[in-house]
Structure formats: C-alpha cells, structure tokens
XYZ file of N, CA, C and O in Angstrom:
800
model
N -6.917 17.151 -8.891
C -7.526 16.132 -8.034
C -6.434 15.229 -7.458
O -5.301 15.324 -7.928
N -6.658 14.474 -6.601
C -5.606 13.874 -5.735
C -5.851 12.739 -5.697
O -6.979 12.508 -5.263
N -5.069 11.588 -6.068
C -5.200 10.501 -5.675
C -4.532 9.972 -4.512
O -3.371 10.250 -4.211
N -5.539 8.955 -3.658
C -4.803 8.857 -2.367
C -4.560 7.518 -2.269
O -5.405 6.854 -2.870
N -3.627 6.822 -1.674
C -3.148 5.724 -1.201
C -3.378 5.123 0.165
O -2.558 5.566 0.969
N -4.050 4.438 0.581
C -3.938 4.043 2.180
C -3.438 2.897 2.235
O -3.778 1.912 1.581
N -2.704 2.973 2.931
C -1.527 1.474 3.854
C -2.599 1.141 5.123
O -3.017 1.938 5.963
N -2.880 -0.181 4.995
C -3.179 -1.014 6.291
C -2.529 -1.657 6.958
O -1.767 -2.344 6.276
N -2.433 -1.789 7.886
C -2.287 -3.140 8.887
C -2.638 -2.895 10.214
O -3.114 -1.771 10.375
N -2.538 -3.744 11.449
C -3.296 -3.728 12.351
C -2.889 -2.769 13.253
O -3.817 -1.989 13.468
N -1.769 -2.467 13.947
C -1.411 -1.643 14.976
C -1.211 -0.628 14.397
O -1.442 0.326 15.140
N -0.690 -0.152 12.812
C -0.796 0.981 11.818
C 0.702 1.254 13.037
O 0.519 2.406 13.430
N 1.521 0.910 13.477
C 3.068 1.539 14.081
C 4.159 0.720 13.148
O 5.176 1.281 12.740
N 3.881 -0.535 12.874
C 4.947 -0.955 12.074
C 5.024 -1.708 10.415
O 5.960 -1.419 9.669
N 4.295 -2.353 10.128
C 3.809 -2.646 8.346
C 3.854 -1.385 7.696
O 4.579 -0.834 6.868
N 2.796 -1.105 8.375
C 1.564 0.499 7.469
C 2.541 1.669 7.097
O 2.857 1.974 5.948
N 3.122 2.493 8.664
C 3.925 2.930 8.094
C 5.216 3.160 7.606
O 5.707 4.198 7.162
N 5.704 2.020 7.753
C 6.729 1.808 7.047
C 6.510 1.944 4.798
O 7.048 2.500 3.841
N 5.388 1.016 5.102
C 4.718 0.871 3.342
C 4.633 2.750 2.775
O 5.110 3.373 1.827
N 3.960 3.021 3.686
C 3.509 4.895 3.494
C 4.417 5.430 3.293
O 4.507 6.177 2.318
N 5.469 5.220 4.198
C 6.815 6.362 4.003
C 7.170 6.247 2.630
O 7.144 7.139 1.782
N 7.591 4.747 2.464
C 8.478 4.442 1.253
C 7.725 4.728 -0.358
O 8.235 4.994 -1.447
N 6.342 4.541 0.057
C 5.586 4.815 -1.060
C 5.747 6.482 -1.098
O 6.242 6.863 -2.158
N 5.595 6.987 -0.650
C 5.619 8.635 -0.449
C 6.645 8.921 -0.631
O 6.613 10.076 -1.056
N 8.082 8.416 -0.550
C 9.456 8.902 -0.860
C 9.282 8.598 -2.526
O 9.230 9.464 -3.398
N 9.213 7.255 -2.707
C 8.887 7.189 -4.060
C 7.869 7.364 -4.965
O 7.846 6.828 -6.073
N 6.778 8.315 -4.401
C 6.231 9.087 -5.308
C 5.953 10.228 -5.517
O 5.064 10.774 -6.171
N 7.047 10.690 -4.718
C 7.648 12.385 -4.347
C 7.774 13.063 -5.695
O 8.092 14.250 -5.772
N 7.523 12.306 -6.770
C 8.181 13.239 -8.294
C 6.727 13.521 -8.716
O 6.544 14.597 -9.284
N 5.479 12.573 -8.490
C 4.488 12.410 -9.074
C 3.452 13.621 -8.204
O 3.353 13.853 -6.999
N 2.914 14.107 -9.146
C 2.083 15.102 -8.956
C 0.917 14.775 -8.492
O 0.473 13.758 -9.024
N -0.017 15.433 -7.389
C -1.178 14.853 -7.453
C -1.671 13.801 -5.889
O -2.821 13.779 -5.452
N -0.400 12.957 -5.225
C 0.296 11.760 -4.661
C -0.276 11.755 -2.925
O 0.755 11.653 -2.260
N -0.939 11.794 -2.406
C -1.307 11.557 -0.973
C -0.997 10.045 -0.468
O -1.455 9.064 -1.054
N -0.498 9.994 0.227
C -0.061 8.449 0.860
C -0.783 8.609 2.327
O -0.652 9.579 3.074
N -1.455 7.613 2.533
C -1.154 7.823 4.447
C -1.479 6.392 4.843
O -1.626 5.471 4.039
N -1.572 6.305 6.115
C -1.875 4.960 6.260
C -2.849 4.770 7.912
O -2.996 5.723 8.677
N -3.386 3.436 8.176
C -4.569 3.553 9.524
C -3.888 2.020 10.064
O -2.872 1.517 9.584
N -4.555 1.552 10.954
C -4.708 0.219 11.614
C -6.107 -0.057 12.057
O -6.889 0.725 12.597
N -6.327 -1.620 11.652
C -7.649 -1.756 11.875
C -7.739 -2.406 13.235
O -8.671 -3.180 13.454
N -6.612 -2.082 14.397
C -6.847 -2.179 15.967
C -5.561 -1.330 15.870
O -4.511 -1.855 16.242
N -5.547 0.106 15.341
C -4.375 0.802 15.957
C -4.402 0.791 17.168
O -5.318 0.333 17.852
N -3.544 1.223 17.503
C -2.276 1.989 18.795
C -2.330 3.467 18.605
O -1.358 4.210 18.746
N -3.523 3.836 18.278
C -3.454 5.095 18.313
C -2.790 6.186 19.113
O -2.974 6.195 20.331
N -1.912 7.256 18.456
C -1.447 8.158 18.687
C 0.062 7.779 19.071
O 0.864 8.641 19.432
N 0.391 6.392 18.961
C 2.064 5.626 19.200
C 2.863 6.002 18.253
O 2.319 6.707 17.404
N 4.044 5.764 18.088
C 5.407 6.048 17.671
C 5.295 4.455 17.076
O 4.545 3.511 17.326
N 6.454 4.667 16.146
C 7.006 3.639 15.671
C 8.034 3.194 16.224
O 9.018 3.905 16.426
N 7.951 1.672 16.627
C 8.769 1.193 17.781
C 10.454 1.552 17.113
O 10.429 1.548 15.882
N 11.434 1.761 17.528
C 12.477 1.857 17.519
C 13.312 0.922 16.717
O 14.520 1.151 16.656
N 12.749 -0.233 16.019
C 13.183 -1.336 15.063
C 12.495 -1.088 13.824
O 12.972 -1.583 12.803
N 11.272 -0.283 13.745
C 10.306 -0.151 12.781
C 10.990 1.106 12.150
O 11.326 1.124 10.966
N 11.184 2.196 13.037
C 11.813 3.628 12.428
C 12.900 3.568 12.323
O 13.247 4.732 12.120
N 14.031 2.751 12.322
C 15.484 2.495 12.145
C 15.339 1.507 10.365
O 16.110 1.779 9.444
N 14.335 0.521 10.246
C 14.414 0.255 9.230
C 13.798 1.228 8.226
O 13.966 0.925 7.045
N 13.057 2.438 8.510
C 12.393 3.392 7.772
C 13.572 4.007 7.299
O 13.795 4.138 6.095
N 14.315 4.380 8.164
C 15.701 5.396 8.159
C 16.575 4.859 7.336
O 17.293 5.653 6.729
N 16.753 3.462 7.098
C 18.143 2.834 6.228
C 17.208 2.787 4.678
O 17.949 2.929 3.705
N 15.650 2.604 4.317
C 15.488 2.506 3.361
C 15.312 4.012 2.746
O 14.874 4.360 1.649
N 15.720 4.641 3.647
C 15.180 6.166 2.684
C 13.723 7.652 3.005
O 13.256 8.618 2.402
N 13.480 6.640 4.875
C 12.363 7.473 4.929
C 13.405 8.594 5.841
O 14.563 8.428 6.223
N 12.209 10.121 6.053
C 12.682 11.098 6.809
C 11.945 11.177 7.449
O 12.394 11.635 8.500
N 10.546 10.928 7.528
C 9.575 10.988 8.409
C 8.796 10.168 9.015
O 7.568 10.214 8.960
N 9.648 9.126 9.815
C 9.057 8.223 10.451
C 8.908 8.518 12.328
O 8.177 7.915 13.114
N 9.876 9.643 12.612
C 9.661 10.019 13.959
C 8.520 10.830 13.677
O 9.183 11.866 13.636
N 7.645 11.127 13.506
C 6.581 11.815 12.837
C 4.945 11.583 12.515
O 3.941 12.247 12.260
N 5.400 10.080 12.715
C 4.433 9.374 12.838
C 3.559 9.047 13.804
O 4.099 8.552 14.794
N 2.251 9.168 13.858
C 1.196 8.662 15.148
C 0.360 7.746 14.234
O -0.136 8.069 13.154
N 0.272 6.301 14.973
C -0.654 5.846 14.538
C -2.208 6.074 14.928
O -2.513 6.502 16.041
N -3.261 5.731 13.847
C -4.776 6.420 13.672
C -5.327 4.876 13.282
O -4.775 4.061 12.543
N -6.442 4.755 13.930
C -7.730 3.855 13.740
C -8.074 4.354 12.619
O -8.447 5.497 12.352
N -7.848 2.890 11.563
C -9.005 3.057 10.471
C -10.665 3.107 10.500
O -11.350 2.625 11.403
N -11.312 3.987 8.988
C -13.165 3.934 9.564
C -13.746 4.015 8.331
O -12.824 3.740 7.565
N -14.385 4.155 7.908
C -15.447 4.140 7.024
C -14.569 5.115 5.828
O -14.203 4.729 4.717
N -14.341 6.673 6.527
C -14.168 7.545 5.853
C -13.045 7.606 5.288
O -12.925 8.405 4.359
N -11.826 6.719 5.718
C -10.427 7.161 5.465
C -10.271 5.838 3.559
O -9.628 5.951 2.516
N -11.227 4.829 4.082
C -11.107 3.808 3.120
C -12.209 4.063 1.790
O -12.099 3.546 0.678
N -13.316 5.028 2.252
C -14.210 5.801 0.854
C -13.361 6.472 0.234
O -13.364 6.217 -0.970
N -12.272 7.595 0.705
C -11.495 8.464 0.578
C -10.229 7.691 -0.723
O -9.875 8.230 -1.771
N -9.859 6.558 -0.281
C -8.756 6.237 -0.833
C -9.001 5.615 -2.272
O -10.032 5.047 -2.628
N -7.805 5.839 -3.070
C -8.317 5.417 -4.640
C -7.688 4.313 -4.557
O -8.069 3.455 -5.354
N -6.517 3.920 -3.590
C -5.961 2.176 -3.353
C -5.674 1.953 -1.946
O -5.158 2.623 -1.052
N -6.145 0.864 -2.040
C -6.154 0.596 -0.357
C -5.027 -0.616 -0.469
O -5.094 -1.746 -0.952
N -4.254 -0.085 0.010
C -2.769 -1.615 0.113
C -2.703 -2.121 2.004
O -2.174 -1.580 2.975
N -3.461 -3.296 1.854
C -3.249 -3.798 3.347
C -2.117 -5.364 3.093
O -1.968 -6.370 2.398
N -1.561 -4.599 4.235
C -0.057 -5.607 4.512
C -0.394 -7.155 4.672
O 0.519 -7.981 4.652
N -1.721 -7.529 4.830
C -2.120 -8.804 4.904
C -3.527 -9.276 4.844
O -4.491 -8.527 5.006
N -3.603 -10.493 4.616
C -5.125 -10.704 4.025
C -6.213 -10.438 4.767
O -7.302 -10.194 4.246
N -5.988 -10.463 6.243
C -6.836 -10.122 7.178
C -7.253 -8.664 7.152
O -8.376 -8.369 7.560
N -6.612 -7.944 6.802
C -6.142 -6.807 6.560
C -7.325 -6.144 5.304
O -8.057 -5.179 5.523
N -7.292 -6.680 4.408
C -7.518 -6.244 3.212
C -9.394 -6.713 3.365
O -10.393 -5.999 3.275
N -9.213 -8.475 3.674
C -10.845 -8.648 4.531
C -11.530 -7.673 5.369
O -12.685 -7.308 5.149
N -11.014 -7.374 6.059
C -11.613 -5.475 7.056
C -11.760 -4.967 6.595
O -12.605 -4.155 6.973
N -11.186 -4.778 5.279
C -11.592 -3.336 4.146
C -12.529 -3.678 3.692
O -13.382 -2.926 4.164
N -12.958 -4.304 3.092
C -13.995 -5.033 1.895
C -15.097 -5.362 2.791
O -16.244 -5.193 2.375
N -14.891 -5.824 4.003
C -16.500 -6.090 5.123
C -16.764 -4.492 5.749
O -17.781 -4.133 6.343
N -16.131 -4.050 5.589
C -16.273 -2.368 6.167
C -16.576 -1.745 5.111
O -17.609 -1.228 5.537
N -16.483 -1.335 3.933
C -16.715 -0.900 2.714
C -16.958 -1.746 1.320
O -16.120 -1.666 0.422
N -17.907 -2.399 1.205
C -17.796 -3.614 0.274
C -17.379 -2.885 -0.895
O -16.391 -3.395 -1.424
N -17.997 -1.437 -1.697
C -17.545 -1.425 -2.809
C -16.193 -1.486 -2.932
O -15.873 -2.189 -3.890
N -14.806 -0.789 -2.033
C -13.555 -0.926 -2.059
C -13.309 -1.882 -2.472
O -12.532 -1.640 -3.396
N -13.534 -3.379 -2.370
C -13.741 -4.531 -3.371
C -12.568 -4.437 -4.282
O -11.492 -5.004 -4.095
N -12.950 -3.480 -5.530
C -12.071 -3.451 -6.860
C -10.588 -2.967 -6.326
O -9.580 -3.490 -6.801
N -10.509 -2.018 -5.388
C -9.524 -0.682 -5.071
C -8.669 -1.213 -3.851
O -7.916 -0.404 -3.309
N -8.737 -2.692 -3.312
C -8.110 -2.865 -2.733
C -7.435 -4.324 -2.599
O -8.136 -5.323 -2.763
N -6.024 -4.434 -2.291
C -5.368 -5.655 -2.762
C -4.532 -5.493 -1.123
O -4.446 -4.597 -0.283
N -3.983 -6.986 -1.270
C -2.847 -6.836 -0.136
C -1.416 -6.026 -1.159
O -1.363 -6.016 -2.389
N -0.350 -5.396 -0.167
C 0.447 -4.691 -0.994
C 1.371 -6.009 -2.120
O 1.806 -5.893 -3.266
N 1.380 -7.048 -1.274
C 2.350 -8.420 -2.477
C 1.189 -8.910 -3.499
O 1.241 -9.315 -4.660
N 0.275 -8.736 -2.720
C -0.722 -9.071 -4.721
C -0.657 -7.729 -5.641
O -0.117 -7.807 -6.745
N -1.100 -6.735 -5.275
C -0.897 -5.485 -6.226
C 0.824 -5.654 -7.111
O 1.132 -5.633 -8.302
N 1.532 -5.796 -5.990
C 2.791 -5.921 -6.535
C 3.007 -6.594 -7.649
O 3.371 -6.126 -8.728
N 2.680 -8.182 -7.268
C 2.791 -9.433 -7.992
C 1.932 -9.266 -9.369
O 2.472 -9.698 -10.387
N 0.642 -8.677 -9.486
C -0.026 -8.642 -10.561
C 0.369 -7.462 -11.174
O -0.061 -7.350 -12.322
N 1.202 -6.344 -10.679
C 1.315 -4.778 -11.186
C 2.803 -5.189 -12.170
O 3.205 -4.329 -12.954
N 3.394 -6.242 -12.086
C 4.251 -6.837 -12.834
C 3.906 -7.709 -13.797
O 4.783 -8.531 -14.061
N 2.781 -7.798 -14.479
C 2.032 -8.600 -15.745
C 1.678 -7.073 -16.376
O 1.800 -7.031 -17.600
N 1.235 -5.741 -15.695
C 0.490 -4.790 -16.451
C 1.619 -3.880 -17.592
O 2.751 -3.534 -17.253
N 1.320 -3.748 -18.269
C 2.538 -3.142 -19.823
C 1.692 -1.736 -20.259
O 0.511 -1.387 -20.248
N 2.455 -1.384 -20.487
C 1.822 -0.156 -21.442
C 0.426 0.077 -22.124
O -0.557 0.762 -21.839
N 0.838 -1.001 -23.407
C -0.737 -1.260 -23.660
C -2.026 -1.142 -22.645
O -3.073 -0.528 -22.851
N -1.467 -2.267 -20.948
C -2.652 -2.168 -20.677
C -2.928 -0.672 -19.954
O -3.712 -0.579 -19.009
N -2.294 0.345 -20.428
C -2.529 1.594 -19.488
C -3.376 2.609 -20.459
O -3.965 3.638 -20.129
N -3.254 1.980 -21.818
C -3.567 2.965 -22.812
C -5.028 3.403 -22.569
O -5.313 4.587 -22.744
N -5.921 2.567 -22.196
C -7.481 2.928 -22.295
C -8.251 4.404 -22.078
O -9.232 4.877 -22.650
N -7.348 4.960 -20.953
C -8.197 5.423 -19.696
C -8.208 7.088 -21.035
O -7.360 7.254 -21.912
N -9.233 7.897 -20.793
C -9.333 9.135 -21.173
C -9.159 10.034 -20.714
O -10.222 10.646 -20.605
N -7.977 10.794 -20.146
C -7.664 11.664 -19.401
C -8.229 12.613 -18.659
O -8.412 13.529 -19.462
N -8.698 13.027 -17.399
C -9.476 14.394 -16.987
C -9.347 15.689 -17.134
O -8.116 15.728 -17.126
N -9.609 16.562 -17.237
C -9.493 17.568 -17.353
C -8.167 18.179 -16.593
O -8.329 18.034 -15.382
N -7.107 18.714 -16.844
C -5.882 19.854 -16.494
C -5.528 18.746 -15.169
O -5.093 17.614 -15.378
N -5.776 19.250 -13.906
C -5.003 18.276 -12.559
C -5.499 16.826 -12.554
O -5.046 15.844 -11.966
N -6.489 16.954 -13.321
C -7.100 15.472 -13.180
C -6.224 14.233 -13.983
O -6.278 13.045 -13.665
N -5.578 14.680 -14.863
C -5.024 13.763 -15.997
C -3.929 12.798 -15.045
O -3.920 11.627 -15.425
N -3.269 13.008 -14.207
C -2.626 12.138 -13.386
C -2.977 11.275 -12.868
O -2.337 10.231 -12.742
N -4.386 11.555 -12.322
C -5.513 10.624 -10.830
C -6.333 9.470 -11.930
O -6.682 8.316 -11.682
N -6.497 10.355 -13.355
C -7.284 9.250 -14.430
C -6.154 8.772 -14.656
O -6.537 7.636 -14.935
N -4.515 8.700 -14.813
C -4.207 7.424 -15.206
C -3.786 6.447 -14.567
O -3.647 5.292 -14.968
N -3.493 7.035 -13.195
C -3.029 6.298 -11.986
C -4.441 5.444 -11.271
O -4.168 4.482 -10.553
N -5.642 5.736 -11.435
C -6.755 4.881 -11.553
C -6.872 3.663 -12.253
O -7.109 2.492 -11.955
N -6.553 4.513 -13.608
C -6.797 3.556 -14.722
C -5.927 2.230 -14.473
O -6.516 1.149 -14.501
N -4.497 2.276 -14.223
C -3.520 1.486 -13.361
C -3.939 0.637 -12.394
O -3.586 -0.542 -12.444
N -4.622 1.031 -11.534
C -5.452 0.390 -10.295
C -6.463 -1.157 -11.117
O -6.524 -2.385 -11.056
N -7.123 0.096 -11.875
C -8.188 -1.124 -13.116
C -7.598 -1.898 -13.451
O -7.826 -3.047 -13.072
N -6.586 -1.607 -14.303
C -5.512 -2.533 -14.972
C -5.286 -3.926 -13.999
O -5.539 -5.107 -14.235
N -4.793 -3.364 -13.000
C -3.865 -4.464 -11.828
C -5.130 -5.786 -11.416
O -5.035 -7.006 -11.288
N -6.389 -4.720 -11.292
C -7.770 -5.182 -11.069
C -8.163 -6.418 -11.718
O -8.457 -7.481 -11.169
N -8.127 -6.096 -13.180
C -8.614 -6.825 -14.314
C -7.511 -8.304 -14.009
O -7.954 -9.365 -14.446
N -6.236 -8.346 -13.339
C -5.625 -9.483 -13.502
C -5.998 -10.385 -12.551
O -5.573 -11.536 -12.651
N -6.657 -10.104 -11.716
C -6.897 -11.425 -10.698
C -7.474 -11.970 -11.165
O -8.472 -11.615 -11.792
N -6.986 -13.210 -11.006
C -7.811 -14.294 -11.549
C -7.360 -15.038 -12.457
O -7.512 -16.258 -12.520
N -6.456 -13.971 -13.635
C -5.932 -14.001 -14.651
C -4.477 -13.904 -14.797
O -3.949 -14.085 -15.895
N -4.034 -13.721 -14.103
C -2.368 -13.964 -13.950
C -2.037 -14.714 -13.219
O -2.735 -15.031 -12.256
N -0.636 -15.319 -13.514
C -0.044 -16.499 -12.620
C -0.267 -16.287 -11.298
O 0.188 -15.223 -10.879
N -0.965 -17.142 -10.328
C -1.196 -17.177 -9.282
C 0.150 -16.976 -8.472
O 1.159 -17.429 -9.011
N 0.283 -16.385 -7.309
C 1.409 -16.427 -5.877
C 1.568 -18.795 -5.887
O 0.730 -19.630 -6.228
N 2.770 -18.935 -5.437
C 2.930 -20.023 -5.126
C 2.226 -20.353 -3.802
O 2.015 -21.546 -3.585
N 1.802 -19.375 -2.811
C 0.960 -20.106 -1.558
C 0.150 -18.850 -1.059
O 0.639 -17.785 -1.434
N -0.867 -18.767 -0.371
C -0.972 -17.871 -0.045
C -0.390 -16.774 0.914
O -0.755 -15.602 0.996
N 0.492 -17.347 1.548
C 1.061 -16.754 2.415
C 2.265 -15.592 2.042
O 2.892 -14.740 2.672
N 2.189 -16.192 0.317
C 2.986 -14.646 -0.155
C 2.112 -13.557 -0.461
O 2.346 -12.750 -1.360
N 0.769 -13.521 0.532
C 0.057 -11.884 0.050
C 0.069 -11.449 1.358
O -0.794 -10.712 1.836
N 1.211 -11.971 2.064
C 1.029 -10.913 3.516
C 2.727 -10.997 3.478
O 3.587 -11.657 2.893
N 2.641 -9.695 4.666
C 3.885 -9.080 4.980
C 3.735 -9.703 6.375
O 2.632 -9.776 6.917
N 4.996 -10.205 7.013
C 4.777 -10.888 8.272
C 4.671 -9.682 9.566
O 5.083 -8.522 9.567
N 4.207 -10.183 10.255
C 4.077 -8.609 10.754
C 5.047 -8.934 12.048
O 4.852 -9.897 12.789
N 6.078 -8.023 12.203
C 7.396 -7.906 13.537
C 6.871 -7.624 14.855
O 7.372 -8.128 15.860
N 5.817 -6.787 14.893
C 5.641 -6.218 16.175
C 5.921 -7.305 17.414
O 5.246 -8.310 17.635
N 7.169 -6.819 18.219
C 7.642 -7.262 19.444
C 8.044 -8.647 19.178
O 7.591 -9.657 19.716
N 9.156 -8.547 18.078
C 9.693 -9.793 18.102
C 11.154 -9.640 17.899
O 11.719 -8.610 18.267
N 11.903 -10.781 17.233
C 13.053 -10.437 17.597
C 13.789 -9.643 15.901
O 13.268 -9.833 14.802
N 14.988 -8.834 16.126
C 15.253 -8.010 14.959
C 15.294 -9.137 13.811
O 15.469 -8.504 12.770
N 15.236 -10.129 13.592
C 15.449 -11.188 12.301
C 13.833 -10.829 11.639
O 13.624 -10.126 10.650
N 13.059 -11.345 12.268
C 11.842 -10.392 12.072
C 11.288 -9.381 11.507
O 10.361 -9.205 10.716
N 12.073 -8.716 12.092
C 11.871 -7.277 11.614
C 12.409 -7.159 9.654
O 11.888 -6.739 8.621
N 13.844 -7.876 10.088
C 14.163 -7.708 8.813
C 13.740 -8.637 7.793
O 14.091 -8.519 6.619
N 12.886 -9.689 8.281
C 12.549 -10.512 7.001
C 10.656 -10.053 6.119
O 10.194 -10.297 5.004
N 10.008 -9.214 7.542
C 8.779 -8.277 7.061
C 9.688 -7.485 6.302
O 9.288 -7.713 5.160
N 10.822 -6.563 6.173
C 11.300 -5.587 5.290
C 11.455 -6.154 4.153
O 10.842 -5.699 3.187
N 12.197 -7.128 4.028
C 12.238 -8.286 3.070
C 11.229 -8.758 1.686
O 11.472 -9.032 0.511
N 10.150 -8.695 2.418
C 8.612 -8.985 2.320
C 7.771 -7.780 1.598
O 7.159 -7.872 0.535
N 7.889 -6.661 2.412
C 7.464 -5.480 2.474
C 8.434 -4.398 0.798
O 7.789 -3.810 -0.071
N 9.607 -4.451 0.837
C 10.475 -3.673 0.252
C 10.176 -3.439 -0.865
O 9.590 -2.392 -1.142
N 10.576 -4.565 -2.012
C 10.451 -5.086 -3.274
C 9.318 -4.771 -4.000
O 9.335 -4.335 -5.151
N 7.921 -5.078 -3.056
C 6.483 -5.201 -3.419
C 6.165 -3.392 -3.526
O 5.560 -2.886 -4.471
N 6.622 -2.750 -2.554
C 6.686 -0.831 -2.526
C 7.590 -0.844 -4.121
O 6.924 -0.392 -5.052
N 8.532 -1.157 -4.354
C 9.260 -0.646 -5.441
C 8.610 -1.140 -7.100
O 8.986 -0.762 -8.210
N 7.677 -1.972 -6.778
C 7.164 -2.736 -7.862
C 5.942 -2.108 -7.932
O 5.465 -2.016 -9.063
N 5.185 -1.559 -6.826
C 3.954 -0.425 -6.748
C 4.368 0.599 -7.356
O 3.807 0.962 -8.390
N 5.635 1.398 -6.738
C 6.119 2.716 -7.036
C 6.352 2.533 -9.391
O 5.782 3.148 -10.293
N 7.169 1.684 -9.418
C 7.599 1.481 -10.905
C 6.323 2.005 -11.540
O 6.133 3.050 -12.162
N 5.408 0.910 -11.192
C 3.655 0.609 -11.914
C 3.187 1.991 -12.106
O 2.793 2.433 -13.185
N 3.261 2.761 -10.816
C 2.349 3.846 -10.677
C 3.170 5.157 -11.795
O 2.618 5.774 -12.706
N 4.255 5.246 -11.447
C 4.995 5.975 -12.210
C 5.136 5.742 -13.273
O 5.659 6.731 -13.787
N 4.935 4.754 -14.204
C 4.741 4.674 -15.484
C 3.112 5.091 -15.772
O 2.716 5.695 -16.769
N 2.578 4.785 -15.049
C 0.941 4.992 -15.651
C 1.071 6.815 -15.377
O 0.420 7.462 -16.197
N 1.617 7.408 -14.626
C 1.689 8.726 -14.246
C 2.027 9.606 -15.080
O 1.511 10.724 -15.079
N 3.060 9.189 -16.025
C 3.861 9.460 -16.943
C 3.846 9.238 -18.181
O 4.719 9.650 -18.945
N 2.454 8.289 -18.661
C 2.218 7.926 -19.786
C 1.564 9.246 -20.754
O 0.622 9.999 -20.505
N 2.233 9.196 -21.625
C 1.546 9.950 -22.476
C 0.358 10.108 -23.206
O 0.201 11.094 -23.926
C-alpha cells in the first residue's frame, strides 16, 4: 500500500514543488513513498519559474524541469495520507474542501515544529499491516503521533512561523528566505518519517 504526501500552495510552481521534490529526494530509501503536490489557484500546466528550479537544483532536486503545475480537488486531498500546505491559507482550503482531512493535514512548519516533540515511544502504538502495508501503518501512525500534539506542545512564537513566505515574482532575497523557511521544516518531516518507517 502506498502512502501519499501532498504539498500545497497556491500557484503549486514555486512552495509546493519545491517541498515535493525535496521530500521525494529524501524519501527515496523509504518504501511505499508517493509525494506530489497541487495549487489551490494553480498555474496549471507552468514550469517552475527559473529562481524556483535553480533553488530545487542547489538543494538536491533532479526533477524540477519536469514539473507542471495541477489544480488541487476533492480527489487528490481524499487520496493523500498528509497534506503539507506551505501556509495557513493553504491548509484552510484543505479542511473547507474536505473537512475530514482535518487530522491529516498541517502547514509543512507546524508538522515540522511538532514532528520534533514525537520520540520513539510515541511511534510504538500502531499494529503493523499486513506484508506492504507495514510501512503506510507506521508512517500513519507518525501522522497520529504529530496529530495528538497540537495543542499540546510548545506553541510557534507567532503565527507567522506556520507559513513559508511565498517568492512568486519577487526579488531573489525572497526567494532565498521562503528556502530558508521551507528547507529545515522538509528535513525535520523527512527525519520523523524515516524513523517511524524504520521502526521496528
């Protein structure tokens, strides 16, 4: 069984997939791993502007010329077992478009921020699925985990640390301070997931 990941943000050409690539490079070991990502006013069928796929390229992606952005819908956000939107507006579209997604979806700096309180212990619960399934039950179970902390872990200092600033058509400082924003919070997803993946 497959667990899938969807990246949000609005034009889905520069947040989204940038988040997708890097999540997908780093969960290239993990079995099981679908990444993709939408915009909830894509630019459908666009490229990633030329500041967006140059920072893809220095962190490690290969497939960012490759990219078309796709309108998010009903089906792509039932589909997904985590929905990571780059900003709160973001993550609000998910949850008024699919209320149950609710539990399964965070902005990517809160998942981050709370996926750094979750330990071992809290991964132990989950009961494994059957043969391909045992990956998707613990990388779920992970999701729960991260779930169970809102509310309950040290709050962000403002809110404005649960969004990624978004660059589109601004100047390269921009660009690099959404990477900034964006980077850390992918590597603190990737850690989380790969330990729950890997748990015995």
């Amino acid at each position: 069984m497959t667990f899938r990941i969807l990246t949000v943000c609005s034009g889905n050409i520069c947040r989204s997939p940038l988040a997708e690539q890097l999540l997908r490079n780093g969960l290239a070991d993990v079995d099981g791993v679908s990444v993709g990502s939408a915009g909830t006013i894509a630019l459908v069928g666009e490229r990633m502007p030329p500041e967006a796929a140059a920072l893809a390229a220095r962190f490690g992606a290969t497939d960012a010329a490759a990219h078309r952005a796709r309108q998010l819908d009903e089906q792509l956000i039932h589909d997904a077992d985590l929905v990571l939107a780059l900003a709160r507006e973001h993550r609000r579209f998910v949850v008024e478009t699919v209320p149950a997604a609710t539990r399964t979806t965070f902005t990517l700096r809160e998942f981050a921020h709370l996926a750094a309180s979750v330990n071992e212990a809290d991964l132990a619960g989950v009961v494994d699925g059957p043969g391909d399934d045992a990956v998707a039950s613990r990388l779920r179970d992970a999701v729960a985990a991260v779930a169970a902390l809102r509310g309950v872990a040290e709050a962000l200092d403002s809110a404005d640390d649960l969004d990624v600033i978004d660059p589109y058509r601004r100047p390269p400082p921009v660009y690099e301070e959404s990477a900034a924003q964006l980077v850390p919070a992918v590597r603190s997803t990737v850690e989380l997931l790969t330990l729950a993946a890997r748990r015995a």
